[in-house]
mmCIF file of N, CA and C in Angstrom:
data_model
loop_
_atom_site.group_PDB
_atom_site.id
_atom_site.type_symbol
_atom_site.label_atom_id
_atom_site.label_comp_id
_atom_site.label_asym_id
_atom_site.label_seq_id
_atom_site.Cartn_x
_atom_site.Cartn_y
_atom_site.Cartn_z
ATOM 1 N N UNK A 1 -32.962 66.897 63.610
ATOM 2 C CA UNK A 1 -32.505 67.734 62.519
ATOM 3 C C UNK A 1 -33.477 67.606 61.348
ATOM 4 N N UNK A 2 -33.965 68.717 60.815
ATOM 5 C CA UNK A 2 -34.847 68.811 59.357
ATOM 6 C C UNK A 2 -33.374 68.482 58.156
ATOM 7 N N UNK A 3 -33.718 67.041 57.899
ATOM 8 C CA UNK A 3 -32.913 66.658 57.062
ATOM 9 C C UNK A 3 -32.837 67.329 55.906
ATOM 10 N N UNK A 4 -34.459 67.814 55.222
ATOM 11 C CA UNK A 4 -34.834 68.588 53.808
ATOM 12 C C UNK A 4 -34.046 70.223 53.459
ATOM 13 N N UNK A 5 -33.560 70.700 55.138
ATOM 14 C CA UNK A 5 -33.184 72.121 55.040
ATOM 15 C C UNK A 5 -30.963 71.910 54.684
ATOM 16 N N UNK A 6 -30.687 70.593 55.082
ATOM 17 C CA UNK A 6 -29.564 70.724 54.231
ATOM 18 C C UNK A 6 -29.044 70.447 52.950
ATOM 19 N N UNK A 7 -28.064 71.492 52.390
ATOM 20 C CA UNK A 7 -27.495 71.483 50.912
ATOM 21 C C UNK A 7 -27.041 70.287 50.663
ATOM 22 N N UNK A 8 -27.608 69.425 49.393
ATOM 23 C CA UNK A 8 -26.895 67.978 49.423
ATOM 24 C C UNK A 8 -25.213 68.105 49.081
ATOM 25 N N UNK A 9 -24.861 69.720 48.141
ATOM 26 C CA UNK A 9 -23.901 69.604 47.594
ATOM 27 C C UNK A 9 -23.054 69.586 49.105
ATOM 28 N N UNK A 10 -23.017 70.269 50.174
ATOM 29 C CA UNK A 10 -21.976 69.908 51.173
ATOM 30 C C UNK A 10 -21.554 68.781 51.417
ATOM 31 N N UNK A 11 -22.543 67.652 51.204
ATOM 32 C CA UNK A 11 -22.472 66.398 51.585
ATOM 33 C C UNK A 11 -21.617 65.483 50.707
ATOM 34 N N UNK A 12 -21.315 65.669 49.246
ATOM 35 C CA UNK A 12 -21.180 64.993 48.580
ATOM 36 C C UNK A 12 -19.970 65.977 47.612
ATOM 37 N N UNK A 13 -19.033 64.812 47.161
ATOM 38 C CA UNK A 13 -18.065 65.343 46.543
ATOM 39 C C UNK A 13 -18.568 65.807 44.884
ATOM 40 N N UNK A 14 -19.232 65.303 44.321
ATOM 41 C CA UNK A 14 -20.152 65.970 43.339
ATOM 42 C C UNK A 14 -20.141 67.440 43.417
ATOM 43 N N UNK A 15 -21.035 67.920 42.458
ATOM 44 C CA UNK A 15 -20.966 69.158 42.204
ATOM 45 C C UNK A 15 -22.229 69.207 41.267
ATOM 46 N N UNK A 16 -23.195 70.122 40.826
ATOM 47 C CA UNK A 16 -23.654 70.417 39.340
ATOM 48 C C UNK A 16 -22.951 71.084 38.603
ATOM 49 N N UNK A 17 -23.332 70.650 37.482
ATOM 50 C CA UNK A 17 -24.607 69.843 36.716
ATOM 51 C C UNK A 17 -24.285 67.935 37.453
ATOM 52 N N UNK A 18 -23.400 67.517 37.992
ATOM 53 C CA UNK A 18 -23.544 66.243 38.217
ATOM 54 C C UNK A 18 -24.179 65.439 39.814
ATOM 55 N N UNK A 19 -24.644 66.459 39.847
ATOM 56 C CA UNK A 19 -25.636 66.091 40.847
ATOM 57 C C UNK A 19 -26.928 65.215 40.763
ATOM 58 N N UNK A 20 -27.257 64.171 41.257
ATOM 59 C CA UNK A 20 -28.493 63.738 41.038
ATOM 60 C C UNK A 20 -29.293 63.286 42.497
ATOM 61 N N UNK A 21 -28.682 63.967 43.204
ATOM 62 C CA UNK A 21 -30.052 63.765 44.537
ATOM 63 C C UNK A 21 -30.466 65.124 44.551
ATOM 64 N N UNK A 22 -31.746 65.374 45.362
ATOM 65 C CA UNK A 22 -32.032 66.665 45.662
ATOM 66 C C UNK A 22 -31.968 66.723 47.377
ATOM 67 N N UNK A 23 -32.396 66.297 47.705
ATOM 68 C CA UNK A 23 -32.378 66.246 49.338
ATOM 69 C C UNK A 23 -32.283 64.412 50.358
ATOM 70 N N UNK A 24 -31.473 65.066 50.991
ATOM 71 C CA UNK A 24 -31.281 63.619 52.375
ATOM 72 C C UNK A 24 -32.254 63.843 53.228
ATOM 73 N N UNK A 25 -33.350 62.377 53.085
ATOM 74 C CA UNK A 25 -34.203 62.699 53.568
ATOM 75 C C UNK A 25 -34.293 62.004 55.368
ATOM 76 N N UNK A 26 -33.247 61.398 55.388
ATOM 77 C CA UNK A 26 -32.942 60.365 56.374
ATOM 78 C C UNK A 26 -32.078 59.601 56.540
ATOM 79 N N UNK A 27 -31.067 60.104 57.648
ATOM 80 C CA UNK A 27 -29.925 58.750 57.615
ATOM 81 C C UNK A 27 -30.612 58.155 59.208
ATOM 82 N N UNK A 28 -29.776 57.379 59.575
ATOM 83 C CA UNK A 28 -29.683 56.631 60.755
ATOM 84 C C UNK A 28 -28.298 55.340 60.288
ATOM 85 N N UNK A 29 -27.778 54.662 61.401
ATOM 86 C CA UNK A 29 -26.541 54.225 61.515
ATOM 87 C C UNK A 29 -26.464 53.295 59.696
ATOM 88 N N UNK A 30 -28.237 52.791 60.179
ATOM 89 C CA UNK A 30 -28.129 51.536 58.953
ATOM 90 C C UNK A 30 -28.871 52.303 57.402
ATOM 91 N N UNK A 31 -29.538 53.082 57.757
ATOM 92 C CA UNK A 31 -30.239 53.232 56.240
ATOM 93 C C UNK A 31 -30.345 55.073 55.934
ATOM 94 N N UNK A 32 -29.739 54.943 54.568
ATOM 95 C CA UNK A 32 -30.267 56.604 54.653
ATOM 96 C C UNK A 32 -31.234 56.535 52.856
ATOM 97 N N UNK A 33 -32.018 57.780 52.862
ATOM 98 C CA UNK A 33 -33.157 57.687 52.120
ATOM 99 C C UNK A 33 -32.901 59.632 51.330
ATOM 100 N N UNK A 34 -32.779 59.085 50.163
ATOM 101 C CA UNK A 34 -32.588 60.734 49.221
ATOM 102 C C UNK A 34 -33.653 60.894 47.931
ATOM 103 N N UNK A 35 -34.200 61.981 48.102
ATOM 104 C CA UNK A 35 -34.987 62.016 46.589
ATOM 105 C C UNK A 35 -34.324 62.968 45.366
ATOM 106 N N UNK A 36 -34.931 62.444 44.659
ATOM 107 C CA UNK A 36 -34.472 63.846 43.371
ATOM 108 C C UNK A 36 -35.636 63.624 41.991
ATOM 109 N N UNK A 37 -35.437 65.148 41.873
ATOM 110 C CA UNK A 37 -36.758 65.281 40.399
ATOM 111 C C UNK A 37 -36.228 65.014 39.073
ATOM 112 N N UNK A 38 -36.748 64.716 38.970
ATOM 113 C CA UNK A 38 -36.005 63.824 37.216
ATOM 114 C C UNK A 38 -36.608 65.277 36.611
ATOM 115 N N UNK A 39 -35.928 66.038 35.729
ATOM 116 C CA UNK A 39 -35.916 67.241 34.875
ATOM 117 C C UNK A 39 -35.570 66.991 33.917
ATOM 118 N N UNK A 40 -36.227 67.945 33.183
ATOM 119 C CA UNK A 40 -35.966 67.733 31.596
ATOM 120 C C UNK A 40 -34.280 68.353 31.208
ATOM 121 N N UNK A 41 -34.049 69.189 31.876
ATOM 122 C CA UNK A 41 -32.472 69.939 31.019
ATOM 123 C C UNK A 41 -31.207 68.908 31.935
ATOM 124 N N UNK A 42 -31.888 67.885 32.944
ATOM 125 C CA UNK A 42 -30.749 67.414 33.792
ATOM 126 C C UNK A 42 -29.602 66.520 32.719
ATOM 127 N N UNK A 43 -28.378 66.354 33.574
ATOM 128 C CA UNK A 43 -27.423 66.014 32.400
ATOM 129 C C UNK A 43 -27.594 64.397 31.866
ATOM 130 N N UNK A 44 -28.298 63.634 32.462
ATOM 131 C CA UNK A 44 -28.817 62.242 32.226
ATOM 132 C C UNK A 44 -29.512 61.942 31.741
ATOM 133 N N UNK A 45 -30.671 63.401 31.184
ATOM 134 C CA UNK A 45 -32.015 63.393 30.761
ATOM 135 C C UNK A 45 -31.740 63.141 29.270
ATOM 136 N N UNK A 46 -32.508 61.733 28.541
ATOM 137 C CA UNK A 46 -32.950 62.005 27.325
ATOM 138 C C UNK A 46 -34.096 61.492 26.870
ATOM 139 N N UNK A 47 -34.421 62.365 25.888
ATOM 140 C CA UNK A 47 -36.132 63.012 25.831
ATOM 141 C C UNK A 47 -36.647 62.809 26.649
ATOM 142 N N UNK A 48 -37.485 62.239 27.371
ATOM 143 C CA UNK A 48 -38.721 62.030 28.239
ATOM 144 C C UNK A 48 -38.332 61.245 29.702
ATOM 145 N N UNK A 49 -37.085 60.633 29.170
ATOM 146 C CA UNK A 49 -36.714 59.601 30.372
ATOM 147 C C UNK A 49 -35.458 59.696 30.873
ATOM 148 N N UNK A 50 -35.446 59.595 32.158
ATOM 149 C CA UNK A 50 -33.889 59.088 32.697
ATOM 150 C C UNK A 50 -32.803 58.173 32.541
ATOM 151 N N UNK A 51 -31.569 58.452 31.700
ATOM 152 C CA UNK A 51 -30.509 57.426 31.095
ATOM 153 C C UNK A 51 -30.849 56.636 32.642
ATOM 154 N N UNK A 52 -30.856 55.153 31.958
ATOM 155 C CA UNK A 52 -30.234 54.213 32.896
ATOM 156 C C UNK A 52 -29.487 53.884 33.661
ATOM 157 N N UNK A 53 -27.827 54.565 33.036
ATOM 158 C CA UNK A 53 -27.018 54.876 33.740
ATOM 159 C C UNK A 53 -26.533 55.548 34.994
ATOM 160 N N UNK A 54 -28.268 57.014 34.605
ATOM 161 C CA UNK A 54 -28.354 57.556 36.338
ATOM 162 C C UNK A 54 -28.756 56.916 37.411
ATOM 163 N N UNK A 55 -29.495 56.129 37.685
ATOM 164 C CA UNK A 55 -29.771 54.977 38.101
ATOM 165 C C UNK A 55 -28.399 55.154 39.090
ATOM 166 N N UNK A 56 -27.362 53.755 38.326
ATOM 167 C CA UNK A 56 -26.298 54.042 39.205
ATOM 168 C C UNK A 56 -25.529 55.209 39.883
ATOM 169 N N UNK A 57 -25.637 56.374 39.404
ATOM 170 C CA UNK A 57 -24.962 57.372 40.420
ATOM 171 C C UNK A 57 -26.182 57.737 41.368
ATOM 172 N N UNK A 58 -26.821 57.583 40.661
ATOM 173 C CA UNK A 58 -28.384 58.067 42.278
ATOM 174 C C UNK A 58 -28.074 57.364 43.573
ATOM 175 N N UNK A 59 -28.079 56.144 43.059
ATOM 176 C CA UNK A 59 -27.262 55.519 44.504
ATOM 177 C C UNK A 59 -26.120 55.445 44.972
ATOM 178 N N UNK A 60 -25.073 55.571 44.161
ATOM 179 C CA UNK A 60 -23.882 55.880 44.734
ATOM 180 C C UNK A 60 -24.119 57.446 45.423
ATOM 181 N N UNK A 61 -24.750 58.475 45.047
ATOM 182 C CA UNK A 61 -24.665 59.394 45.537
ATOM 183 C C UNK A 61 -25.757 59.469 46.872
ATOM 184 N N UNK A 62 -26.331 58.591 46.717
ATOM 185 C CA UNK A 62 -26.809 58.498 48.220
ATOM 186 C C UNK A 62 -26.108 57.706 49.292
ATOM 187 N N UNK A 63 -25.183 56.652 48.932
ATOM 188 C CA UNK A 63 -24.282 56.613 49.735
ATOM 189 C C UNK A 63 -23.087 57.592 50.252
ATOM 190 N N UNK A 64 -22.836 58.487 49.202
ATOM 191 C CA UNK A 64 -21.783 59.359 49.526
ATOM 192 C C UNK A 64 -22.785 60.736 50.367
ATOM 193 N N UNK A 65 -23.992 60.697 49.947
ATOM 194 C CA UNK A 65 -24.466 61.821 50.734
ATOM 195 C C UNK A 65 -24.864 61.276 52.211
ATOM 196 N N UNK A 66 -25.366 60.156 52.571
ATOM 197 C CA UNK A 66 -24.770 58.929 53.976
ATOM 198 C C UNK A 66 -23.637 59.583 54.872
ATOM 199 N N UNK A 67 -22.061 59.116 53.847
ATOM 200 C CA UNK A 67 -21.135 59.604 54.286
ATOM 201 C C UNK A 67 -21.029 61.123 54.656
ATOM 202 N N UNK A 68 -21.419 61.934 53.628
ATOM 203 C CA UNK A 68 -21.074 62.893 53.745
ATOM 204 C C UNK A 68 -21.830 63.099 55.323
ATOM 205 N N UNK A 69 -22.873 62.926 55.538
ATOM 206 C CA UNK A 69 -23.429 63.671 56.726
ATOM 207 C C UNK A 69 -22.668 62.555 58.203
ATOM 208 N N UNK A 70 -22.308 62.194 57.970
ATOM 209 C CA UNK A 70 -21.557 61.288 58.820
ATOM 210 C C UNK A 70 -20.149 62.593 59.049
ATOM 211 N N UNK A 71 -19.600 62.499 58.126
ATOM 212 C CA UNK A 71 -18.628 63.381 58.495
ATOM 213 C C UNK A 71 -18.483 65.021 58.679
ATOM 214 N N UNK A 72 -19.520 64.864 58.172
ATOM 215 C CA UNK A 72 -20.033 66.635 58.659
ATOM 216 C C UNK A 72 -20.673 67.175 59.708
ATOM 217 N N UNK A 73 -21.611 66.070 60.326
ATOM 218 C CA UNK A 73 -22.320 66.422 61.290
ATOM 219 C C UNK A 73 -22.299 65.434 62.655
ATOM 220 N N UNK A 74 -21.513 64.263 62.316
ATOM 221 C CA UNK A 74 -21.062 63.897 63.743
ATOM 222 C C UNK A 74 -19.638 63.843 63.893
ATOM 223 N N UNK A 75 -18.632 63.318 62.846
ATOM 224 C CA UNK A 75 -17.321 63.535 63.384
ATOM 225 C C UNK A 75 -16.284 64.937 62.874
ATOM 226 N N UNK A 76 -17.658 65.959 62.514
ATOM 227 C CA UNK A 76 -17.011 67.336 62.024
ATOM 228 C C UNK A 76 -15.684 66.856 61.310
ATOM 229 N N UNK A 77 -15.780 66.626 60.075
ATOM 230 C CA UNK A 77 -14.542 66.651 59.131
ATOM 231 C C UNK A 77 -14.992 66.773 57.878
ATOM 232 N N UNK A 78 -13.972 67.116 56.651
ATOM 233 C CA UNK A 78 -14.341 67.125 55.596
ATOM 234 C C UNK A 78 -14.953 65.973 54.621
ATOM 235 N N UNK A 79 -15.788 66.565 53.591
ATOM 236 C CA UNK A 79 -16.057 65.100 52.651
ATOM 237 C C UNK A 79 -15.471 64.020 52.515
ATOM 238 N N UNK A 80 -15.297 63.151 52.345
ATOM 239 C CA UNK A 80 -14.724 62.008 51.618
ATOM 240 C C UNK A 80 -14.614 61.534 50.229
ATOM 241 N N UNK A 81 -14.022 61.043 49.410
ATOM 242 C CA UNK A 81 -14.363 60.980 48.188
ATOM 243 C C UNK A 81 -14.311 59.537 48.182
ATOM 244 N N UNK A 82 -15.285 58.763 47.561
ATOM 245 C CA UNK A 82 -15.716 57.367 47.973
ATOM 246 C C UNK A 82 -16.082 56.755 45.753
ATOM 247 N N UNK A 83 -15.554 55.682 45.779
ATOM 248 C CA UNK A 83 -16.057 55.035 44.307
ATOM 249 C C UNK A 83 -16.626 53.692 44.480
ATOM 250 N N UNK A 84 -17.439 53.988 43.327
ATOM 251 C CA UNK A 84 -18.048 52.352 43.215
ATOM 252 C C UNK A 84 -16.867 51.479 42.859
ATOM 253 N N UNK A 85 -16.738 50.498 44.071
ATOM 254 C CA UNK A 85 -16.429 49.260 43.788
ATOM 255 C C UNK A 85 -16.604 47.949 43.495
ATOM 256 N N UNK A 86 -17.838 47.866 43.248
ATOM 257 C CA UNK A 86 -18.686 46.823 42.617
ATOM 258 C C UNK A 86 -20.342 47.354 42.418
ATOM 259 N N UNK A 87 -20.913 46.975 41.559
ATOM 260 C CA UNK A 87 -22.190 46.938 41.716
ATOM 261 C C UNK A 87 -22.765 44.987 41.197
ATOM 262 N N UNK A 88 -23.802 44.793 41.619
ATOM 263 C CA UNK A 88 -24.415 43.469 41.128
ATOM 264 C C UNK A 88 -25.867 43.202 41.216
ATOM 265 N N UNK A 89 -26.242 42.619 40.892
ATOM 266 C CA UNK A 89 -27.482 42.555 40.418
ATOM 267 C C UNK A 89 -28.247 43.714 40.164
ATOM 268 N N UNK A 90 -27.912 44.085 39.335
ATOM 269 C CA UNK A 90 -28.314 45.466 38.876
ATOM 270 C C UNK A 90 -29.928 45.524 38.133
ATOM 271 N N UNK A 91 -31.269 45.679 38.229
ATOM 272 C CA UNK A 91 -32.342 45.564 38.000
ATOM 273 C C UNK A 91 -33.303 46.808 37.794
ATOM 274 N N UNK A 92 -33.001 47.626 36.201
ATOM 275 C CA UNK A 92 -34.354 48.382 35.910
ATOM 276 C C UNK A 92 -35.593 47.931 35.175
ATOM 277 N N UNK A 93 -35.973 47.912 36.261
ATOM 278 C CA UNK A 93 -37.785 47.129 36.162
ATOM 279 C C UNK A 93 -37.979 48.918 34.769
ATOM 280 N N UNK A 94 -38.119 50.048 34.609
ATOM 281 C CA UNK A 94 -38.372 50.776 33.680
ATOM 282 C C UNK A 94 -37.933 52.371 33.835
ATOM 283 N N UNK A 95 -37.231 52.770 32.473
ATOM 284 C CA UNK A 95 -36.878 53.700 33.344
ATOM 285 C C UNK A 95 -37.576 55.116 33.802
ATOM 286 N N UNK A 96 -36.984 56.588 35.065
ATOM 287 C CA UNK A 96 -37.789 57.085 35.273
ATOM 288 C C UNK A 96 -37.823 57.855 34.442
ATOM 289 N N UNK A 97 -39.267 58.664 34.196
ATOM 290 C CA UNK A 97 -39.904 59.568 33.572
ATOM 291 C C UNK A 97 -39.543 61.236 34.101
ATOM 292 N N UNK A 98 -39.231 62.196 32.938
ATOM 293 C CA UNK A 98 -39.311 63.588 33.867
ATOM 294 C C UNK A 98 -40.226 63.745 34.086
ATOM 295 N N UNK A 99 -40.014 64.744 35.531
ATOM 296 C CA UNK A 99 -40.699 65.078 36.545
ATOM 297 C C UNK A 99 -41.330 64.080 37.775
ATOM 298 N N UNK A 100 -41.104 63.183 37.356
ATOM 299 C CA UNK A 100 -40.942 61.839 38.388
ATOM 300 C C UNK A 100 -40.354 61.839 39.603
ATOM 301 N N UNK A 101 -40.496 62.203 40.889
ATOM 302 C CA UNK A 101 -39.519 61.995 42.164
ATOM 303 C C UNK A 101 -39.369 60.846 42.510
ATOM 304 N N UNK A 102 -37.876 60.807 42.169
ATOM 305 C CA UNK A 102 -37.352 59.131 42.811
ATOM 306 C C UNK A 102 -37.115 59.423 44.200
ATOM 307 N N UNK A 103 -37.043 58.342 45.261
ATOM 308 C CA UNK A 103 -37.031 58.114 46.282
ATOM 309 C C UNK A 103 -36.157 56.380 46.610
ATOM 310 N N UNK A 104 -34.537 57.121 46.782
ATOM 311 C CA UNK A 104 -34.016 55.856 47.192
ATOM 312 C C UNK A 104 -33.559 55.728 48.132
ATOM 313 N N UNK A 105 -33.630 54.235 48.373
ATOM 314 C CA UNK A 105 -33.229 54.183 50.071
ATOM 315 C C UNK A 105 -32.056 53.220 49.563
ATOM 316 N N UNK A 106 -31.035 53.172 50.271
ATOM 317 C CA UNK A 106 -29.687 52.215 50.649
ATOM 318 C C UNK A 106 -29.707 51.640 51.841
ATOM 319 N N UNK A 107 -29.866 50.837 52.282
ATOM 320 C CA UNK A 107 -29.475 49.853 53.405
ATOM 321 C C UNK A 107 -28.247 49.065 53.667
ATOM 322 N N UNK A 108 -27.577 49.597 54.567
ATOM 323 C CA UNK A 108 -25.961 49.120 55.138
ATOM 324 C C UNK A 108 -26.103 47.289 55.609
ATOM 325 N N UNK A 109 -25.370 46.565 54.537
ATOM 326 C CA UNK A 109 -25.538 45.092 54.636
ATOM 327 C C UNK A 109 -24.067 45.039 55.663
ATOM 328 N N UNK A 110 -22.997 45.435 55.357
ATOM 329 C CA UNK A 110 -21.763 45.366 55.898
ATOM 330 C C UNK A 110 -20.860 46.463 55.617
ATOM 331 N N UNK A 111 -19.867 46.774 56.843
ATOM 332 C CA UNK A 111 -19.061 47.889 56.822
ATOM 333 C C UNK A 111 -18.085 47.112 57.396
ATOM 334 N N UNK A 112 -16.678 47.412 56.263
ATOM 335 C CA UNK A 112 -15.312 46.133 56.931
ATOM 336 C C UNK A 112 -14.266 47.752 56.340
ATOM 337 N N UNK A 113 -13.635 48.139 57.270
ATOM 338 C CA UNK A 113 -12.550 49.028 57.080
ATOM 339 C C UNK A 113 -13.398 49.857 56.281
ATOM 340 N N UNK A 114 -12.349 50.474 55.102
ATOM 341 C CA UNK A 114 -13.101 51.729 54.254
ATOM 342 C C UNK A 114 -13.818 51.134 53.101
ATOM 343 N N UNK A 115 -14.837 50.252 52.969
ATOM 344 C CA UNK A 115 -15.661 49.687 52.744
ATOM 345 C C UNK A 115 -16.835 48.868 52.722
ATOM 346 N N UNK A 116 -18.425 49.605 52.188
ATOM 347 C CA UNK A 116 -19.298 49.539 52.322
ATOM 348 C C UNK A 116 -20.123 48.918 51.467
ATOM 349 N N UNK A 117 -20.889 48.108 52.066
ATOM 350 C CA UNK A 117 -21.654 47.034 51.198
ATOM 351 C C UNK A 117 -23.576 47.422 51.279
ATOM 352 N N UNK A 118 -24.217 47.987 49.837
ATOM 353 C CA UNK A 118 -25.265 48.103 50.366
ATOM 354 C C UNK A 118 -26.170 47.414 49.568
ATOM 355 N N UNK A 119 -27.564 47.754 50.101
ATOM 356 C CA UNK A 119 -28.825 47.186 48.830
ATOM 357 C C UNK A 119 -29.543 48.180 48.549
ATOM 358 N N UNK A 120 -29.653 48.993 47.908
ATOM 359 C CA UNK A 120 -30.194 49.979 47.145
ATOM 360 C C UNK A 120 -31.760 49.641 46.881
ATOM 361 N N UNK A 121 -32.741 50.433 46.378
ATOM 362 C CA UNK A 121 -34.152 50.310 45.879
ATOM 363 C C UNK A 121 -34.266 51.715 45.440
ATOM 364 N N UNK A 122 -34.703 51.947 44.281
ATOM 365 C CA UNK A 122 -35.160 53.438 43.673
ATOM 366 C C UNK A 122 -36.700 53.032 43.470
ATOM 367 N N UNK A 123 -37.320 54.314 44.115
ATOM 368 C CA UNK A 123 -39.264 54.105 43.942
ATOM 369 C C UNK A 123 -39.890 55.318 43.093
ATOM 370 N N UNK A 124 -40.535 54.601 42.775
ATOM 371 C CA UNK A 124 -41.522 56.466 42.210
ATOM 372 C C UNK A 124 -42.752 55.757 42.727
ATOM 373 N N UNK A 125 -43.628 56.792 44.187
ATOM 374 C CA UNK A 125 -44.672 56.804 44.963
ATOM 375 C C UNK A 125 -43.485 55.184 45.067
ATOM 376 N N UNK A 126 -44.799 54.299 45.557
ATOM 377 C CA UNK A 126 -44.872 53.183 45.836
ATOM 378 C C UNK A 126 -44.126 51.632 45.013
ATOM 379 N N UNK A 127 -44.108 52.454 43.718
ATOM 380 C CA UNK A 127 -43.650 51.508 42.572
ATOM 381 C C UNK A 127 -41.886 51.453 42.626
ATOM 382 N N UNK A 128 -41.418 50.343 43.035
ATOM 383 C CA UNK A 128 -40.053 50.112 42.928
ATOM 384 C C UNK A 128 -39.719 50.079 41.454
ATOM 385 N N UNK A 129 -38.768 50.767 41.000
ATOM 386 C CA UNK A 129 -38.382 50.946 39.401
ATOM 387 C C UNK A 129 -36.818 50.586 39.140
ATOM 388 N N UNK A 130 -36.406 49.812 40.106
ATOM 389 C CA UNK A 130 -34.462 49.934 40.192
ATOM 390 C C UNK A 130 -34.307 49.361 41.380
ATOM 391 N N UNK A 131 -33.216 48.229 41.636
ATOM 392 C CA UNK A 131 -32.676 47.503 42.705
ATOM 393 C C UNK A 131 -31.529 47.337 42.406
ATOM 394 N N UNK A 132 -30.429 47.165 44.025
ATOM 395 C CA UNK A 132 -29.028 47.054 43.067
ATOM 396 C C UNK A 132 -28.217 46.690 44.655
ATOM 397 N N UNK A 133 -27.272 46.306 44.377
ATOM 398 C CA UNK A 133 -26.268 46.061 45.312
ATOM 399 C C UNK A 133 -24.800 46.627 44.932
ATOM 400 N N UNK A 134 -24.735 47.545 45.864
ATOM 401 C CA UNK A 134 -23.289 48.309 45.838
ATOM 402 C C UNK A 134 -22.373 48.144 46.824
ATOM 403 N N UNK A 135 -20.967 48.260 46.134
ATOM 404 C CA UNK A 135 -19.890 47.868 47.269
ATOM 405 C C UNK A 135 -19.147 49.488 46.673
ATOM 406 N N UNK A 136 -19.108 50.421 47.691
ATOM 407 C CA UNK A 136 -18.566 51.590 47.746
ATOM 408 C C UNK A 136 -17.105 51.666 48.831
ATOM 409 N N UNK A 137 -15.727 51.723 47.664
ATOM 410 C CA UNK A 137 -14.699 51.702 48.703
ATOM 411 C C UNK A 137 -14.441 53.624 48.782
ATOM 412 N N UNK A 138 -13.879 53.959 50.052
ATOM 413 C CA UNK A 138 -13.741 55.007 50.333
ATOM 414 C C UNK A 138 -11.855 55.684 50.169
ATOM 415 N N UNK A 139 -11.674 56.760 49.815
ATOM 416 C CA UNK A 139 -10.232 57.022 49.333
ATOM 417 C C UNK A 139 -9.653 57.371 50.538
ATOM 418 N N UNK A 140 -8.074 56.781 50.542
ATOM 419 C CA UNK A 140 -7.395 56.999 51.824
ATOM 420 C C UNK A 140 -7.426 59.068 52.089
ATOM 421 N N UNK A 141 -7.642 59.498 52.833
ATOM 422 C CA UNK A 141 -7.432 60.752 53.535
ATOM 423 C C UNK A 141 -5.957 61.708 52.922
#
């Protein structure tokens, strides 16, 4: 499957303006990988740089865009709506710049019932700019 040709919004209970991935660039069981362009009019944007705070939904929303293609494209069902239930060690080495493509990957440490434990990394090119560990519980059906 050309991961780049699907809509992230199907995937994810989000919506814009609160969107902050642009495309799933890769799942597999353990790791999935999403980018997005840091813009100047985006709703996180101020002046030149990306609130810090986006940071954390970038990766939560790459876990939910994970899920989402999990349930859309192998067990055909609707979204899920999933919240951060912990984050920790939370680490912005600086934040990103517009027009900057972040590139984060999440890696599945543990999955116990409707909860997911990951390790996050946000990059621009090569340069890691953000690390984090998320525990994402998922809402009963």
């Amino acid at each position: 499957m050309n991961f780049e040709q699907i809509d992230v919004t199907t995937l994810l209970p989000q919506q814009p303006p609160f969107v902050l991935i642009d495309h799933l660039m890769h799942y597999d069981k353990e790791v999935a990988i999403t980018t997005f362009l840091v813009r100047k009019d985006g709703l996180f944007t101020e002046g030149d740089h990306l609130n810090t705070c986006a940071f954390v939904e970038n990766i939560a929303q790459t876990c939910a865009a994970r899920l989402g293609y999990i349930n859309k494209y192998i067990y055909h069902r609707d979204v899920c709506i999933g919240f951060i239930g912990a984050i920790r060690d939370l680490v912005v080495v600086r934040p990103a710049n517009v027009g900057e493509l972040l590139t984060t990957t999440i890696t599945v440490r543990e999955e116990v019932m409707q909860l997911t434990l990951v390790d996050a990394t946000v990059k621009v090119g090569e340069e890691t700019i953000c690390t984090a560990e998320m525990k994402i519980a998922i809402a009963e059906a």
